[in-house]
Amino acid sequence: MTARILTGREPAGAQRAEVAERVAALAVDGVSVGLATLLVGDDPASAVYVGMKHKAAVQAGIKSIDRRLNADASQDEVDAAIDALNRDPEVTAFIVQLPLPRHLDTDRALLRIDPRKDADGLHVLNLGRMVLDLPAPRPATPSGVLRLLDFYEVGVQGKDVVIVGRSQLVGRPLSIMLSHKSRNATVTVAHSATKDLAGVARSADILIVAAGSPGLVGGDYVAPGAVVVDVGTTKTDAGLAGDVRFDEVVEAASAITPVPGGIGPMTIAGLLANTAFLAEAARDGVW
Ligand code: NAP
C-alpha cells in the first residue's frame, strides 16, 4: 500500500480564505484587525515562523505588528512588552513566539497575556474553556491537526488515536480536544516514559506524532492502513525533518502528512482563525 498524502496547502488555503472574508466583514463593521508577534532573541527558525505569520496575516487583510526584544531581555522587559501589547488598541490579538530563551519563564509570560487578545489560545483561561469545549481561541497546532483530518474526511469518532508527545502546546490540548464528546475518539498519550512505544503506536487507527525527535517513528510503529500525522519539525542540516520516517511509513499507512507542507501551514491558518475569532468576540461584547 502507498499512503495518500494529506498536504496542508489546500485546507490551510481554504481556512485562510474564510478568515479573509471574516476580516472584511469586521472592516464593514468598523473593526480593524491587528495581529502582533513578540519575538525574544534571534533564533533563526523562530524568526522564519514569525515572518510566515506576518505574511499570512497581511494576505488575510490583517494588520501585522512586529515587536522584538534582545535574547538577553529580562523577564521584567518581557512583562512590559506584553503589557504594552495588552494596552495597544491597534493590537486585537498577539502571540509570544515560543520557545522563549531558557532564562525566561514561559508560563509567567503566557499568563500575562490578556486572554481576550490570546491568539495562540494558550492562556490558562482559554485552555480552561477548551477543556470544557466552550468557544475560545484554540491552540493553533492541535486545531490545525483536527481541521486537516476534517478536510480529508478522516473520521475520528470511535477511533483509537495515539498521540506521541504531551506538551502544553501540542499533545496535551490535542488529546483533550479529541476526547470531547463532539469528537469521541479514544485517546492514548505516549511520552518518553512510555513502555514499548512501538507497540502502543501500532495500536492506533490514527497516529499523531509531536515529539520533536527526527525519524523516531518507522514502519514498525504503524499498523497497516493507519493514518499518520507528523507534527514534528526539527531544523537539521538537510532541512526541516519530521518525527516520522516518511519513506518507510508511506508504505504501511493509508494516509500521511508530509514535513514540510503538512501541519505547519495548518498552524498558521489556525492562528489567523483565532485572530478573527477574538476580533469578532470583542465586537460582539462576548467577554
Ligand atoms: P516538546 O515540548 O519538546 O514536547 C515533546 C513531547 O514529546 C514530550 O511530551 C516528550 O516526552 C515527548 N517525546 C520526546 N521524545 C520522545 C521519544 N523519543 N519517545 C516518546 N516521547 C518523546 O515539543 P512540542 O512543542 O510539543 O513540539 C513537538 C514537535 O512538534 C517539535 O518538532 C516542534 O517543532 C513541532 N511543532 C510543529 C508545529 C507545526 O506547526 N508544525 C507547531 C508546534 C510544534 P516527555 O514529556 O516525557 O519529555
Tab-separated table of C-alpha atoms and ligand atoms in Angstrom:
chain	number	residue	atom	x	y	z
A	1	MET	CA	0.000	0.000	0.000
A	2	THR	CA	1.192	3.523	-0.681
A	3	ALA	CA	-0.395	6.160	1.509
A	4	ARG	CA	-2.449	9.107	0.405
A	5	ILE	CA	-0.515	12.312	1.097
A	6	LEU	CA	-2.506	14.754	3.208
A	7	THR	CA	-0.919	18.129	2.476
A	8	GLY	CA	-1.798	21.225	4.461
A	9	ARG	CA	-1.847	23.545	1.485
A	10	GLU	CA	-5.471	23.059	0.436
A	11	PRO	CA	-7.170	23.005	3.859
A	12	ALA	CA	-4.986	25.877	5.075
A	13	GLY	CA	-5.757	27.869	1.914
A	14	ALA	CA	-9.477	27.305	2.408
A	15	GLN	CA	-9.281	28.387	6.042
A	16	ARG	CA	-7.239	31.481	5.205
A	17	ALA	CA	-9.769	32.492	2.554
A	18	GLU	CA	-12.527	32.072	5.144
A	19	VAL	CA	-10.585	34.259	7.593
A	20	ALA	CA	-10.099	36.940	4.917
A	21	GLU	CA	-13.883	37.065	4.450
A	22	ARG	CA	-14.427	37.392	8.202
A	23	VAL	CA	-11.826	40.162	8.418
A	24	ALA	CA	-13.534	42.001	5.533
A	25	ALA	CA	-16.886	41.677	7.342
A	26	LEU	CA	-15.278	43.074	10.512
A	27	ALA	CA	-13.979	46.038	8.492
A	28	VAL	CA	-17.523	46.745	7.305
A	29	ASP	CA	-18.477	46.932	10.999
A	30	GLY	CA	-15.630	49.416	11.585
A	31	VAL	CA	-13.323	46.884	13.292
A	32	SER	CA	-9.746	46.757	12.042
A	33	VAL	CA	-7.895	43.584	12.989
A	34	GLY	CA	-4.258	43.705	14.116
A	35	LEU	CA	-2.079	40.698	14.940
A	36	ALA	CA	1.211	41.316	16.753
A	37	THR	CA	4.079	38.955	17.435
A	38	LEU	CA	6.614	39.305	20.224
A	39	LEU	CA	9.889	37.603	19.368
A	40	VAL	CA	12.574	37.441	22.038
A	41	GLY	CA	16.048	36.644	20.756
A	42	ASP	CA	17.412	35.736	17.362
A	43	ASP	CA	16.627	32.038	16.914
A	44	PRO	CA	16.607	31.702	13.095
A	45	ALA	CA	13.751	29.136	12.989
A	46	SER	CA	11.553	31.348	15.195
A	47	ALA	CA	12.349	34.362	13.001
A	48	VAL	CA	11.246	32.370	9.928
A	49	TYR	CA	7.988	31.277	11.614
A	50	VAL	CA	7.249	34.859	12.698
A	51	GLY	CA	7.886	36.064	9.143
A	52	MET	CA	5.460	33.460	7.760
A	53	LYS	CA	2.791	34.516	10.244
A	54	HIS	CA	3.146	38.177	9.257
A	55	LYS	CA	2.922	37.401	5.559
A	56	ALA	CA	-0.179	35.246	6.024
A	57	ALA	CA	-1.805	37.901	8.231
A	58	VAL	CA	-1.311	40.633	5.644
A	59	GLN	CA	-2.727	38.379	2.911
A	60	ALA	CA	-5.877	37.953	5.017
A	61	GLY	CA	-6.251	41.728	5.425
A	62	ILE	CA	-4.928	41.730	8.999
A	63	LYS	CA	-2.544	44.473	10.126
A	64	SER	CA	0.715	42.874	11.153
A	65	ILE	CA	2.770	44.285	14.033
A	66	ASP	CA	6.285	43.006	14.761
A	67	ARG	CA	7.795	43.525	18.250
A	68	ARG	CA	11.248	42.217	19.146
A	69	LEU	CA	13.441	42.036	22.224
A	70	ASN	CA	17.094	41.032	22.518
A	71	ALA	CA	17.975	37.474	23.539
A	72	ASP	CA	19.180	38.730	26.947
A	73	ALA	CA	15.923	40.560	27.720
A	74	SER	CA	14.887	40.272	31.358
A	75	GLN	CA	11.546	38.870	32.486
A	76	ASP	CA	10.551	42.414	33.504
A	77	GLU	CA	11.247	43.626	29.966
A	78	VAL	CA	9.151	40.797	28.533
A	79	ASP	CA	6.359	41.643	31.007
A	80	ALA	CA	6.498	45.293	29.940
A	81	ALA	CA	6.338	44.369	26.240
A	82	ILE	CA	3.316	42.125	26.881
A	83	ASP	CA	1.627	44.861	28.937
A	84	ALA	CA	2.152	47.307	26.057
A	85	LEU	CA	0.542	44.874	23.598
A	86	ASN	CA	-2.346	44.295	26.013
A	87	ARG	CA	-2.961	48.077	26.069
A	88	ASP	CA	-2.392	48.816	22.364
A	89	PRO	CA	-5.775	49.400	20.662
A	90	GLU	CA	-4.293	48.549	17.252
A	91	VAL	CA	-3.420	45.066	18.512
A	92	THR	CA	-6.581	42.951	18.653
A	93	ALA	CA	-4.574	39.737	19.122
A	94	PHE	CA	-0.951	38.762	19.667
A	95	ILE	CA	1.377	35.882	20.329
A	96	VAL	CA	4.576	35.474	22.258
A	97	GLN	CA	6.685	33.355	19.917
A	98	LEU	CA	7.836	30.149	21.643
A	99	PRO	CA	10.234	28.858	22.731
A	100	LEU	CA	11.451	31.776	24.820
A	101	PRO	CA	15.156	31.865	25.719
A	102	ARG	CA	15.838	29.443	28.575
A	103	HIS	CA	16.321	32.107	31.277
A	104	LEU	CA	12.720	33.299	30.839
A	105	ASP	CA	9.592	31.859	32.463
A	106	THR	CA	7.165	30.834	29.693
A	107	ASP	CA	4.185	30.227	31.999
A	108	ARG	CA	4.584	33.696	33.521
A	109	ALA	CA	4.668	35.263	30.048
A	110	LEU	CA	1.604	33.359	28.810
A	111	LEU	CA	-0.372	34.203	31.956
A	112	ARG	CA	0.328	37.902	31.425
A	113	ILE	CA	-1.365	37.965	28.017
A	114	ASP	CA	-4.859	39.453	28.099
A	115	PRO	CA	-6.984	36.326	27.359
A	116	ARG	CA	-9.132	38.489	25.060
A	117	LYS	CA	-6.048	39.001	22.855
A	118	ASP	CA	-4.589	35.495	23.211
A	119	ALA	CA	-4.062	34.492	19.565
A	120	ASP	CA	-2.360	31.182	20.443
A	121	GLY	CA	-5.109	30.135	22.865
A	122	LEU	CA	-2.502	29.249	25.491
A	123	HIS	CA	-3.671	31.447	28.385
A	124	VAL	CA	-4.948	29.319	31.245
A	125	LEU	CA	-8.442	30.806	30.911
A	126	ASN	CA	-8.660	29.839	27.246
A	127	LEU	CA	-7.174	26.411	27.956
A	128	GLY	CA	-9.885	26.008	30.610
A	129	ARG	CA	-12.572	26.938	28.095
A	130	MET	CA	-11.026	24.448	25.690
A	131	VAL	CA	-11.225	21.705	28.360
A	132	LEU	CA	-14.951	22.475	28.731
A	133	ASP	CA	-15.373	22.617	24.908
A	134	LEU	CA	-16.597	26.221	25.161
A	135	PRO	CA	-15.925	28.838	22.459
A	136	ALA	CA	-12.395	30.243	22.787
A	137	PRO	CA	-9.273	30.623	20.695
A	138	ARG	CA	-7.905	27.083	20.418
A	139	PRO	CA	-4.194	26.170	20.460
A	140	ALA	CA	-3.365	26.559	16.792
A	141	THR	CA	-1.438	23.350	16.087
A	142	PRO	CA	-3.943	20.940	17.695
A	143	SER	CA	-6.836	22.702	15.972
A	144	GLY	CA	-4.839	22.568	12.722
A	145	VAL	CA	-4.471	18.790	13.073
A	146	LEU	CA	-8.210	18.402	13.599
A	147	ARG	CA	-9.075	20.685	10.720
A	148	LEU	CA	-6.780	18.785	8.374
A	149	LEU	CA	-8.386	15.472	9.378
A	150	ASP	CA	-11.851	17.007	8.850
A	151	PHE	CA	-10.870	18.373	5.437
A	152	TYR	CA	-9.714	14.955	4.234
A	153	GLU	CA	-12.745	13.305	5.863
A	154	VAL	CA	-10.670	11.189	8.220
A	155	GLY	CA	-13.276	10.480	10.886
A	156	VAL	CA	-12.061	10.209	14.498
A	157	GLN	CA	-15.359	9.077	16.038
A	158	GLY	CA	-14.746	5.841	17.941
A	159	LYS	CA	-11.199	5.566	16.574
A	160	ASP	CA	-8.151	4.644	18.628
A	161	VAL	CA	-5.854	7.661	18.452
A	162	VAL	CA	-2.331	7.554	19.820
A	163	ILE	CA	-0.535	10.863	20.339
A	164	VAL	CA	3.214	10.744	20.897
A	165	GLY	CA	4.059	13.839	22.969
A	166	ARG	CA	2.237	15.561	25.847
A	167	SER	CA	3.426	19.160	25.593
A	168	GLN	CA	1.255	22.089	26.630
A	169	LEU	CA	1.497	23.369	23.065
A	170	VAL	CA	0.516	20.269	21.098
A	171	GLY	CA	-0.004	16.815	22.598
A	172	ARG	CA	-1.970	17.574	25.748
A	173	PRO	CA	-4.538	20.018	24.291
A	174	LEU	CA	-4.941	17.787	21.257
A	175	SER	CA	-5.659	14.781	23.479
A	176	ILE	CA	-8.397	16.750	25.271
A	177	MET	CA	-9.931	18.083	22.054
A	178	LEU	CA	-10.062	14.590	20.556
A	179	SER	CA	-11.670	13.122	23.672
A	180	HIS	CA	-14.510	15.684	23.735
A	181	LYS	CA	-17.927	14.196	23.125
A	182	SER	CA	-18.052	16.253	19.933
A	183	ARG	CA	-15.122	14.132	18.576
A	184	ASN	CA	-15.466	10.892	20.516
A	185	ALA	CA	-12.017	9.458	19.861
A	186	THR	CA	-10.402	7.040	22.308
A	187	VAL	CA	-7.080	8.693	23.068
A	188	THR	CA	-3.773	7.371	24.355
A	189	VAL	CA	-0.998	9.860	25.137
A	190	ALA	CA	2.530	8.458	24.905
A	191	HIS	CA	5.705	10.157	26.116
A	192	SER	CA	9.315	9.491	26.971
A	193	ALA	CA	8.403	7.149	29.849
A	194	THR	CA	6.028	5.036	27.749
A	195	LYS	CA	6.940	1.339	27.749
A	196	ASP	CA	7.031	-0.224	24.303
A	197	LEU	CA	6.320	2.927	22.298
A	198	ALA	CA	6.278	0.992	19.030
A	199	GLY	CA	3.655	-1.434	20.374
A	200	VAL	CA	1.468	1.403	21.682
A	201	ALA	CA	1.809	3.261	18.372
A	202	ARG	CA	0.841	0.124	16.446
A	203	SER	CA	-2.479	0.029	18.327
A	204	ALA	CA	-3.524	3.296	16.656
A	205	ASP	CA	-6.048	3.791	13.888
A	206	ILE	CA	-4.693	7.340	13.825
A	207	LEU	CA	-1.126	8.025	15.000
A	208	ILE	CA	-0.188	11.643	15.713
A	209	VAL	CA	3.471	12.298	16.441
A	210	ALA	CA	4.604	15.511	18.143
A	211	ALA	CA	7.859	14.573	19.844
A	212	GLY	CA	10.480	16.754	18.160
A	213	SER	CA	12.644	13.675	17.629
A	214	PRO	CA	13.502	13.364	13.923
A	215	GLY	CA	12.866	9.928	12.452
A	216	LEU	CA	11.531	8.481	15.730
A	217	VAL	CA	8.656	6.654	14.054
A	218	GLY	CA	9.437	3.977	11.472
A	219	GLY	CA	7.354	1.433	9.601
A	220	ASP	CA	7.358	-0.900	12.624
A	221	TYR	CA	5.377	1.716	14.626
A	222	VAL	CA	2.456	1.775	12.210
A	223	ALA	CA	-0.406	-0.689	11.810
A	224	PRO	CA	-1.248	-1.437	8.181
A	225	GLY	CA	-3.766	1.143	6.974
A	226	ALA	CA	-3.329	3.603	9.870
A	227	VAL	CA	-3.461	7.354	9.300
A	228	VAL	CA	-0.245	9.111	10.386
A	229	VAL	CA	0.036	12.804	11.239
A	230	ASP	CA	3.564	14.123	11.661
A	231	VAL	CA	3.651	17.356	13.657
A	232	GLY	CA	7.399	17.234	14.250
A	233	THR	CA	9.552	19.872	12.636
A	234	THR	CA	13.200	19.942	13.543
A	235	LYS	CA	15.727	22.060	11.689
A	236	THR	CA	18.584	19.826	10.525
A	237	ASP	CA	21.477	20.303	8.121
A	238	ALA	CA	19.357	18.552	5.493
A	239	GLY	CA	16.388	20.906	6.059
A	240	LEU	CA	13.209	20.507	8.120
A	241	ALA	CA	12.774	16.977	9.452
A	242	GLY	CA	9.614	15.356	10.762
A	243	ASP	CA	9.354	12.770	13.542
A	244	VAL	CA	8.263	10.115	11.054
A	245	ARG	CA	10.480	8.210	8.610
A	246	PHE	CA	8.317	9.153	5.689
A	247	ASP	CA	9.790	6.719	3.137
A	248	GLU	CA	9.093	3.719	5.380
A	249	VAL	CA	5.750	4.785	6.794
A	250	VAL	CA	4.289	5.791	3.431
A	251	GLU	CA	4.340	2.078	2.552
A	252	ALA	CA	2.398	0.994	5.653
A	253	ALA	CA	-0.061	3.819	6.280
A	254	SER	CA	-3.244	4.597	4.363
A	255	ALA	CA	-2.609	8.337	4.681
A	256	ILE	CA	0.240	10.519	5.942
A	257	THR	CA	1.050	14.208	6.320
A	258	PRO	CA	4.357	15.436	4.866
A	259	VAL	CA	7.009	17.606	6.535
A	260	PRO	CA	7.244	20.341	5.473
A	261	GLY	CA	3.859	21.212	3.963
A	262	GLY	CA	1.609	19.260	6.338
A	263	ILE	CA	0.697	20.630	9.764
A	264	GLY	CA	2.895	23.758	9.503
A	265	PRO	CA	0.518	25.632	7.158
A	266	MET	CA	-2.442	24.480	9.272
A	267	THR	CA	-0.909	26.069	12.376
A	268	ILE	CA	-0.606	29.434	10.658
A	269	ALA	CA	-4.174	29.244	9.362
A	270	GLY	CA	-5.347	28.325	12.880
A	271	LEU	CA	-3.588	31.370	14.297
A	272	LEU	CA	-5.370	33.632	11.803
A	273	ALA	CA	-8.707	31.979	12.623
A	274	ASN	CA	-8.096	32.705	16.323
A	275	THR	CA	-7.299	36.320	15.428
A	276	ALA	CA	-10.606	36.687	13.583
A	277	PHE	CA	-12.435	34.935	16.433
A	278	LEU	CA	-11.014	37.344	19.034
A	279	ALA	CA	-11.909	40.428	16.965
A	280	GLU	CA	-15.465	39.121	16.486
A	281	ALA	CA	-15.759	38.336	20.207
A	282	ALA	CA	-14.609	41.887	21.060
A	283	ARG	CA	-17.033	43.396	18.512
A	284	ASP	CA	-19.922	41.358	19.889
A	285	GLY	CA	-19.009	42.067	23.529
A	286	VAL	CA	-18.844	38.342	24.243
A	287	TRP	CA	-16.243	38.672	27.023
B	1	NAP	P1	8.124	19.403	23.466
B	1	NAP	O1	7.543	20.444	24.355
B	1	NAP	O2	9.591	19.183	23.465
B	1	NAP	O3	7.391	18.033	23.814
B	1	NAP	C1	7.782	16.835	23.198
B	1	NAP	C2	6.988	15.696	23.764
B	1	NAP	O4	7.367	14.512	23.092
B	1	NAP	C3	7.204	15.457	25.243
B	1	NAP	O5	5.980	15.103	25.863
B	1	NAP	C4	8.189	14.292	25.287
B	1	NAP	O6	8.036	13.437	26.380
B	1	NAP	C5	7.806	13.538	24.029
B	1	NAP	N1	8.954	12.824	23.465
B	1	NAP	C6	10.114	13.362	23.007
B	1	NAP	N2	10.942	12.389	22.561
B	1	NAP	C7	10.271	11.229	22.740
B	1	NAP	C8	10.587	9.882	22.487
B	1	NAP	N3	11.767	9.531	21.975
B	1	NAP	N4	9.680	8.941	22.798
B	1	NAP	C9	8.479	9.286	23.342
B	1	NAP	N5	8.113	10.554	23.607
B	1	NAP	C10	9.006	11.507	23.313
B	1	NAP	O7	7.736	19.682	21.951
B	1	NAP	P2	6.434	20.383	21.266
B	1	NAP	O8	6.458	21.835	21.498
B	1	NAP	O9	5.218	19.615	21.588
B	1	NAP	O10	6.795	20.109	19.743
B	1	NAP	C11	6.916	18.793	19.248
B	1	NAP	C12	7.370	18.856	17.799
B	1	NAP	O11	6.347	19.500	17.056
B	1	NAP	C13	8.632	19.687	17.557
B	1	NAP	O12	9.344	19.131	16.482
B	1	NAP	C14	8.080	21.038	17.155
B	1	NAP	O13	8.988	21.777	16.346
B	1	NAP	C15	6.885	20.605	16.361
B	1	NAP	N6	5.855	21.628	16.249
B	1	NAP	C16	5.401	21.856	14.995
B	1	NAP	C17	4.416	22.782	14.808
B	1	NAP	C18	3.914	22.995	13.434
B	1	NAP	O14	3.244	23.979	13.186
B	1	NAP	N7	4.179	22.087	12.502
B	1	NAP	C19	3.897	23.512	15.875
B	1	NAP	C20	4.359	23.214	17.165
B	1	NAP	C21	5.353	22.263	17.335
B	1	NAP	P3	8.263	13.935	27.924
B	1	NAP	O15	7.071	14.788	28.257
B	1	NAP	O16	8.290	12.692	28.692
B	1	NAP	O17	9.548	14.707	27.905
